[in-house]
Coordinates of C-alpha atoms in Angstrom, one line a residue:
X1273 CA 81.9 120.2 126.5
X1274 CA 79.8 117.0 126.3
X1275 CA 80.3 115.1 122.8
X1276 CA 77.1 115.0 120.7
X1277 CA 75.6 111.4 121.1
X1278 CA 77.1 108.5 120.0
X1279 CA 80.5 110.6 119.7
X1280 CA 81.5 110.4 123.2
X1281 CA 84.5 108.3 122.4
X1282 CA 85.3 109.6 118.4
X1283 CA 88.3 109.0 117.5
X1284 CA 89.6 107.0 120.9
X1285 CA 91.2 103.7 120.7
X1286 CA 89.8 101.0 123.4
X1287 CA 90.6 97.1 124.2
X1288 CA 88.2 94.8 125.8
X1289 CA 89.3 91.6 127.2
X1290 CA 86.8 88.8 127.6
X1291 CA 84.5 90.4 124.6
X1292 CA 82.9 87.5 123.7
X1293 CA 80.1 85.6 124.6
X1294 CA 77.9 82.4 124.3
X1295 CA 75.3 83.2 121.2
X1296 CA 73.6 85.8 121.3
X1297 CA 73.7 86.6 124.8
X1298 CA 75.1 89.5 126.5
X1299 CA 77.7 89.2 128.8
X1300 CA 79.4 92.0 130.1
X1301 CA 82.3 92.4 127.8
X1302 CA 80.2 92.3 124.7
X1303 CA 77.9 95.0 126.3
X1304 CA 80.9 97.3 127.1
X1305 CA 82.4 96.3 123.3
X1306 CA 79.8 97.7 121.6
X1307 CA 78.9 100.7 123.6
X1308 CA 82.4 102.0 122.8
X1309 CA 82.0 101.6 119.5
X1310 CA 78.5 102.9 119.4
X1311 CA 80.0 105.8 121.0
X1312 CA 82.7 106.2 118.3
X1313 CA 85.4 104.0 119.7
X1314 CA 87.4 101.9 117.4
X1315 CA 87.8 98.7 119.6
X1316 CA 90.5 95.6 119.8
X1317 CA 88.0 92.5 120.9
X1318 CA 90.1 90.2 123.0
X1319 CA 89.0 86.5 123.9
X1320 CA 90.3 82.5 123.7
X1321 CA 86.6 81.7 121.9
X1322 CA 86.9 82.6 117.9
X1323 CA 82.7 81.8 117.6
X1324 CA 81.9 84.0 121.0
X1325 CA 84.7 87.2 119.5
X1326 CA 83.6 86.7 115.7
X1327 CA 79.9 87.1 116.7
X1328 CA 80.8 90.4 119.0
X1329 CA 82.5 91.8 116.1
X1330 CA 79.4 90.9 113.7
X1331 CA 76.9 93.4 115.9
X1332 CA 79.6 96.0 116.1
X1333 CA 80.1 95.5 112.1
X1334 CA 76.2 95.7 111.8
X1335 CA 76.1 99.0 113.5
X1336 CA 78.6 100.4 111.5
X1337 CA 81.4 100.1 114.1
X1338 CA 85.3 99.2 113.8
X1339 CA 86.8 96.6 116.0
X1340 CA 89.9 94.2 115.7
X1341 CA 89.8 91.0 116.6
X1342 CA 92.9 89.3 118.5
X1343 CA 92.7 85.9 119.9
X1344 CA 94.8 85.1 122.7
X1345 CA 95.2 84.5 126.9
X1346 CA 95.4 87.4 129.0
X1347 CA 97.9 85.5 131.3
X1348 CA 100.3 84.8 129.4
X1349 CA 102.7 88.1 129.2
X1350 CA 103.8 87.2 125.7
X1351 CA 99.9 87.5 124.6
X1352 CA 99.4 90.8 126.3
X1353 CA 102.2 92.2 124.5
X1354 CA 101.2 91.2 121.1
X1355 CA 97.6 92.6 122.0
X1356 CA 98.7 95.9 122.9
X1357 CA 101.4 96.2 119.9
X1358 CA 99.0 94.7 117.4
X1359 CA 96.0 97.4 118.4
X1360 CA 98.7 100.2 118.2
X1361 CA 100.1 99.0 114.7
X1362 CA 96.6 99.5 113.6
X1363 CA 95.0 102.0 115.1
X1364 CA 98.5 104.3 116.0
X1365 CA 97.2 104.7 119.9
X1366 CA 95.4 103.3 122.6
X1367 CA 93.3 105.6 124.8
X1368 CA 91.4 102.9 126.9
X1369 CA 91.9 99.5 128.4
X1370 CA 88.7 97.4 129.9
X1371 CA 90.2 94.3 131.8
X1372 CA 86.7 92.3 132.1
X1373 CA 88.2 88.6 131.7
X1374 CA 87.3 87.0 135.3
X1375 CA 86.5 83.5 136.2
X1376 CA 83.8 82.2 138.9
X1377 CA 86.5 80.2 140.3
X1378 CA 87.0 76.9 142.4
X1379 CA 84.3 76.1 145.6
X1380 CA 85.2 75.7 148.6
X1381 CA 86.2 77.6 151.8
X1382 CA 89.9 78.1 152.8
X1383 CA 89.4 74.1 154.1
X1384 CA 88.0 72.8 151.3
X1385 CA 89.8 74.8 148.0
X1386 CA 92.1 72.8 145.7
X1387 CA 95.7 74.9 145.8
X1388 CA 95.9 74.5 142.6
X1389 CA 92.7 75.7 141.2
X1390 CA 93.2 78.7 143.8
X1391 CA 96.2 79.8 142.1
X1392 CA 94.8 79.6 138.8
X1393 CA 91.8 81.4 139.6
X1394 CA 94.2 84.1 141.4
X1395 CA 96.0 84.5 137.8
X1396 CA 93.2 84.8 135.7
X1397 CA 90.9 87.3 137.8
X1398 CA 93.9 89.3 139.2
X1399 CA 97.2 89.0 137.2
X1400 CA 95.7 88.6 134.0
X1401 CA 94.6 92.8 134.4
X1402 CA 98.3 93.4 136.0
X1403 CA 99.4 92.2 132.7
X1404 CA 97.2 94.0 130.6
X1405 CA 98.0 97.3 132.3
X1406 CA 101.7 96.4 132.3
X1407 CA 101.6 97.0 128.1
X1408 CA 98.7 99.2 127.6
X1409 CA 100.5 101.9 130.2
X1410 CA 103.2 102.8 128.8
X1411 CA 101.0 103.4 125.4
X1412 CA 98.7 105.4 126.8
X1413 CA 101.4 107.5 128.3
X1414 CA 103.0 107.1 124.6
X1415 CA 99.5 109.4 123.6
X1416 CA 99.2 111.2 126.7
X1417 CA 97.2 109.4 128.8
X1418 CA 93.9 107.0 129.0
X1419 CA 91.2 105.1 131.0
X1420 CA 91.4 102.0 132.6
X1421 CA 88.7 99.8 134.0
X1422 CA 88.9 97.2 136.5
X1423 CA 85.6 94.8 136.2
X1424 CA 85.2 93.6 140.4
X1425 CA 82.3 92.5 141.7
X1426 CA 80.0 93.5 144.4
X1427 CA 81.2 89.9 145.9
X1428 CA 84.2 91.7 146.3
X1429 CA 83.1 94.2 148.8
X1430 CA 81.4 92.3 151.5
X1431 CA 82.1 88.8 153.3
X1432 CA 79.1 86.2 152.7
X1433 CA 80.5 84.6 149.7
X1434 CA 80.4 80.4 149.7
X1435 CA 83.1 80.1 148.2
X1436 CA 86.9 82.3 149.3
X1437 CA 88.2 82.0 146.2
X1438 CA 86.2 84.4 143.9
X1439 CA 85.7 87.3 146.6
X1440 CA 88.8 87.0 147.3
X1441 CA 90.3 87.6 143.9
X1442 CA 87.8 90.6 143.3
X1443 CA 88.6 92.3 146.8
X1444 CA 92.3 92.1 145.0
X1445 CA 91.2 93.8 141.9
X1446 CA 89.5 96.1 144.1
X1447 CA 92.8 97.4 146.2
X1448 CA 94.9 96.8 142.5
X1449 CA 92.8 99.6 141.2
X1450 CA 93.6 102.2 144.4
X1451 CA 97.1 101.8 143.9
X1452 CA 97.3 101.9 140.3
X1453 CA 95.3 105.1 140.4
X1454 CA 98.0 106.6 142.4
X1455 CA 101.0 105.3 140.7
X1456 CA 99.6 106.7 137.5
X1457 CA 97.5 109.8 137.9
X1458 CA 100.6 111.8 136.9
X1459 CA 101.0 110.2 133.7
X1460 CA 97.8 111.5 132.9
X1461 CA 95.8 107.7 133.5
X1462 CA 92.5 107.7 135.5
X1463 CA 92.1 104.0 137.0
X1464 CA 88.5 103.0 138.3
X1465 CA 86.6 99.7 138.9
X1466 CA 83.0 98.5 138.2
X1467 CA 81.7 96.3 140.8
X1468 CA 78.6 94.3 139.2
X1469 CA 75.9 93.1 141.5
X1470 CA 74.1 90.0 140.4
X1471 CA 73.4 90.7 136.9
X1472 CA 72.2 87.9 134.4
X1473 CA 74.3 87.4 132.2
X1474 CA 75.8 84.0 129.9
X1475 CA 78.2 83.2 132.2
X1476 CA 75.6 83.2 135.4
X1477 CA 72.5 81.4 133.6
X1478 CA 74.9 78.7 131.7
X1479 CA 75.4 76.8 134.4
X1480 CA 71.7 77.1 134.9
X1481 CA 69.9 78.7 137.6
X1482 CA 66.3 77.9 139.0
X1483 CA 63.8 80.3 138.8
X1484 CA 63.8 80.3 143.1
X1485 CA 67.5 81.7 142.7
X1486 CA 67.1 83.9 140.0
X1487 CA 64.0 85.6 142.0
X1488 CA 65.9 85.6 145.3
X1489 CA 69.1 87.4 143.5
X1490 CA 66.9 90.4 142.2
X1491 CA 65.4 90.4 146.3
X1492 CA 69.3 90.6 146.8
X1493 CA 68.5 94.6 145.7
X1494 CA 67.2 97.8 147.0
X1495 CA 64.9 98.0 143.4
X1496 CA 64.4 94.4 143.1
X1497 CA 65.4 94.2 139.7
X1498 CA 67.3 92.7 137.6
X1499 CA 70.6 93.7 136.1
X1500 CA 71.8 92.9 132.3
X1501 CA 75.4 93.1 130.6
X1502 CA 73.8 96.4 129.5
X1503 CA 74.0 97.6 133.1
X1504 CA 77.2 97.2 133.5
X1505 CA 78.3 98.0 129.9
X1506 CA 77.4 101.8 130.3
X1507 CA 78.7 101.7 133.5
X1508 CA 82.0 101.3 132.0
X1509 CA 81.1 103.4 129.2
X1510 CA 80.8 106.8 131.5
X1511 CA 84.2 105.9 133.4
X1512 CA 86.0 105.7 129.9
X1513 CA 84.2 108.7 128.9
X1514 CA 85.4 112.6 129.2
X1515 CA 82.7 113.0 131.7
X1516 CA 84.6 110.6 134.5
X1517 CA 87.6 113.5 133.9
X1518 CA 87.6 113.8 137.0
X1519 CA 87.3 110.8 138.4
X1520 CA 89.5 108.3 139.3
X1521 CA 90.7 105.6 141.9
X1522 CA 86.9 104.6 142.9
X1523 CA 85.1 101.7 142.9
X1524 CA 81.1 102.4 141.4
X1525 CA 78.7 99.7 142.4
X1526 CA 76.1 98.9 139.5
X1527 CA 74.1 96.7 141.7
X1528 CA 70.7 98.6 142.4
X1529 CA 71.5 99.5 145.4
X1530 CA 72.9 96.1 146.8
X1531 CA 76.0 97.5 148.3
X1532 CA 74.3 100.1 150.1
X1533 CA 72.7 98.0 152.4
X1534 CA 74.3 94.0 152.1
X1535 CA 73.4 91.4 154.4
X1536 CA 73.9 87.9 154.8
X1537 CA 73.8 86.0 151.4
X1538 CA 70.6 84.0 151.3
X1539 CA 70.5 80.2 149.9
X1540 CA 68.1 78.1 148.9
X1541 CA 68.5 74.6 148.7
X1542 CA 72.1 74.4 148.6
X1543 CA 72.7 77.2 145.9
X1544 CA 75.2 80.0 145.0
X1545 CA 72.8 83.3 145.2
X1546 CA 75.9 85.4 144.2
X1547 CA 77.2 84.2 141.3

């Protein structure tokens, strides 16, 4: 049976990684933070940015909500242990892990990329959730069993980006998620991604974003709209949920409708489109 609202997630433990966000804007991590809390959740808040976690631990505070911070970088192995360990100390389980920490990444096509930069972005949009699974696992299993989600991105799904690095790394976390839904189904683990369309969020309108782009990424879309941190935040919040029970191993589009019929990414005047 269905929990009563705002109870779908009572007395489940959750970490987000990436939870903060600029202000008082809604990025996707802070969305999916406190939606699991609404929704009874007690949740560990993980980011490198003590002003953008503190203020996503303020609204959860302000709607009566429990969260831990914990400060650190998701690619360092060392810091994913402590996160895990710490959240467990308090809390005495961990039922759900969100692995939303992703970077745009370097330009450039296979020609053009820095090696370096490639790498980089490689270890923070991919290893960075191998890590975080590698120590939340065996603590789920520990309480028999949890929820994992895999934040992709519709650039993930279809060729057309400008740059190789960033679909590239999502494509990854797209496959990741298949086989870590296999290795783990028996353990009792459901593993799932959420593959965002163009949604506006901090991290897209930051680096700014004419109002030509911005209109020609909601045309990107079968509604024409545009998508929020929101979006994708109850997105995540149904996979985590009893209701997904029986889901695992997929990849859900939150796009509206992009990815059921892509075509060629459109440009104007030189800019990104999917960002």
């Amino acid at each position: 049976m269905a929990q009563e609202p705002g109870k779908r997630l009572q007395d489940k433990v959750a970490i987000v990684t990436g939870a903060g966000s600029r202000a008082d804007g809604i990025g996707n991590g802070r969305a999916t933070a406190i939606l699991l809390a609404r929704n009874g959740a007690r949740v560990t808040l993980v980011d490198q940015n003590p002003d953008w976690v503190a203020r996503t631990a303020a609204m959860i505070a302000e709607e009566g909500g429990e969260s831990l911070t914990q400060m650190g970088d998701v690619t360092e192995p060392a810091d994913c242990e402590r996160i895990v360990r710490e959240t467990v100390a308090k809390w005495g389980r961990l039922d759900i892990l969100v692995n939303n920490v992703g970077v745009s990444g370097p330009p450039g096509t296979a020609v053009e990329v820095d090696p370096i930069a490639w790498a980089e972005g490689l270890k923070v949009n991919v290893t960075s959730m191998m890590l975080m699974a590698k120590y939340a696992i065996p603590a789920m299993i520990a309480g028999g069993g949890g929820a994992i989600v895999n934040i992709a991105s519709y650039a993930g799904l279809f060729g057309g980006h400008p740059a190789l690095l960033y679909p590239t790394s999502k494509g990854a976390v797209v496959n990741m998620t298949k086989a870590m839904a296999a290795h783990h189904a028996g353990d009792n683990i459901r593993v799932n991604a959420l593959a965002p369309g163009m949604v506006y969020t901090p991290m897209v309108y930051s680096g700014g974003m004419s109002d030509a782009v911005r209109q020609a990424r909601r045309e990107r879309s079968l509604l024409k709209t545009e998508g929020t941190g929101w979006d994708v935040g109850y997105g995540v919040l149904y996979l985590v949920s009893d209701e997904a029970r029986w889901v695992t191993g997929i990849v859900l589009p939150v796009d509206a409708g992009a990815s059921a019929a892509p075509s060629a990414t459109p440009r104007r005047d030189g800019e990104n489109v999917m960002r």
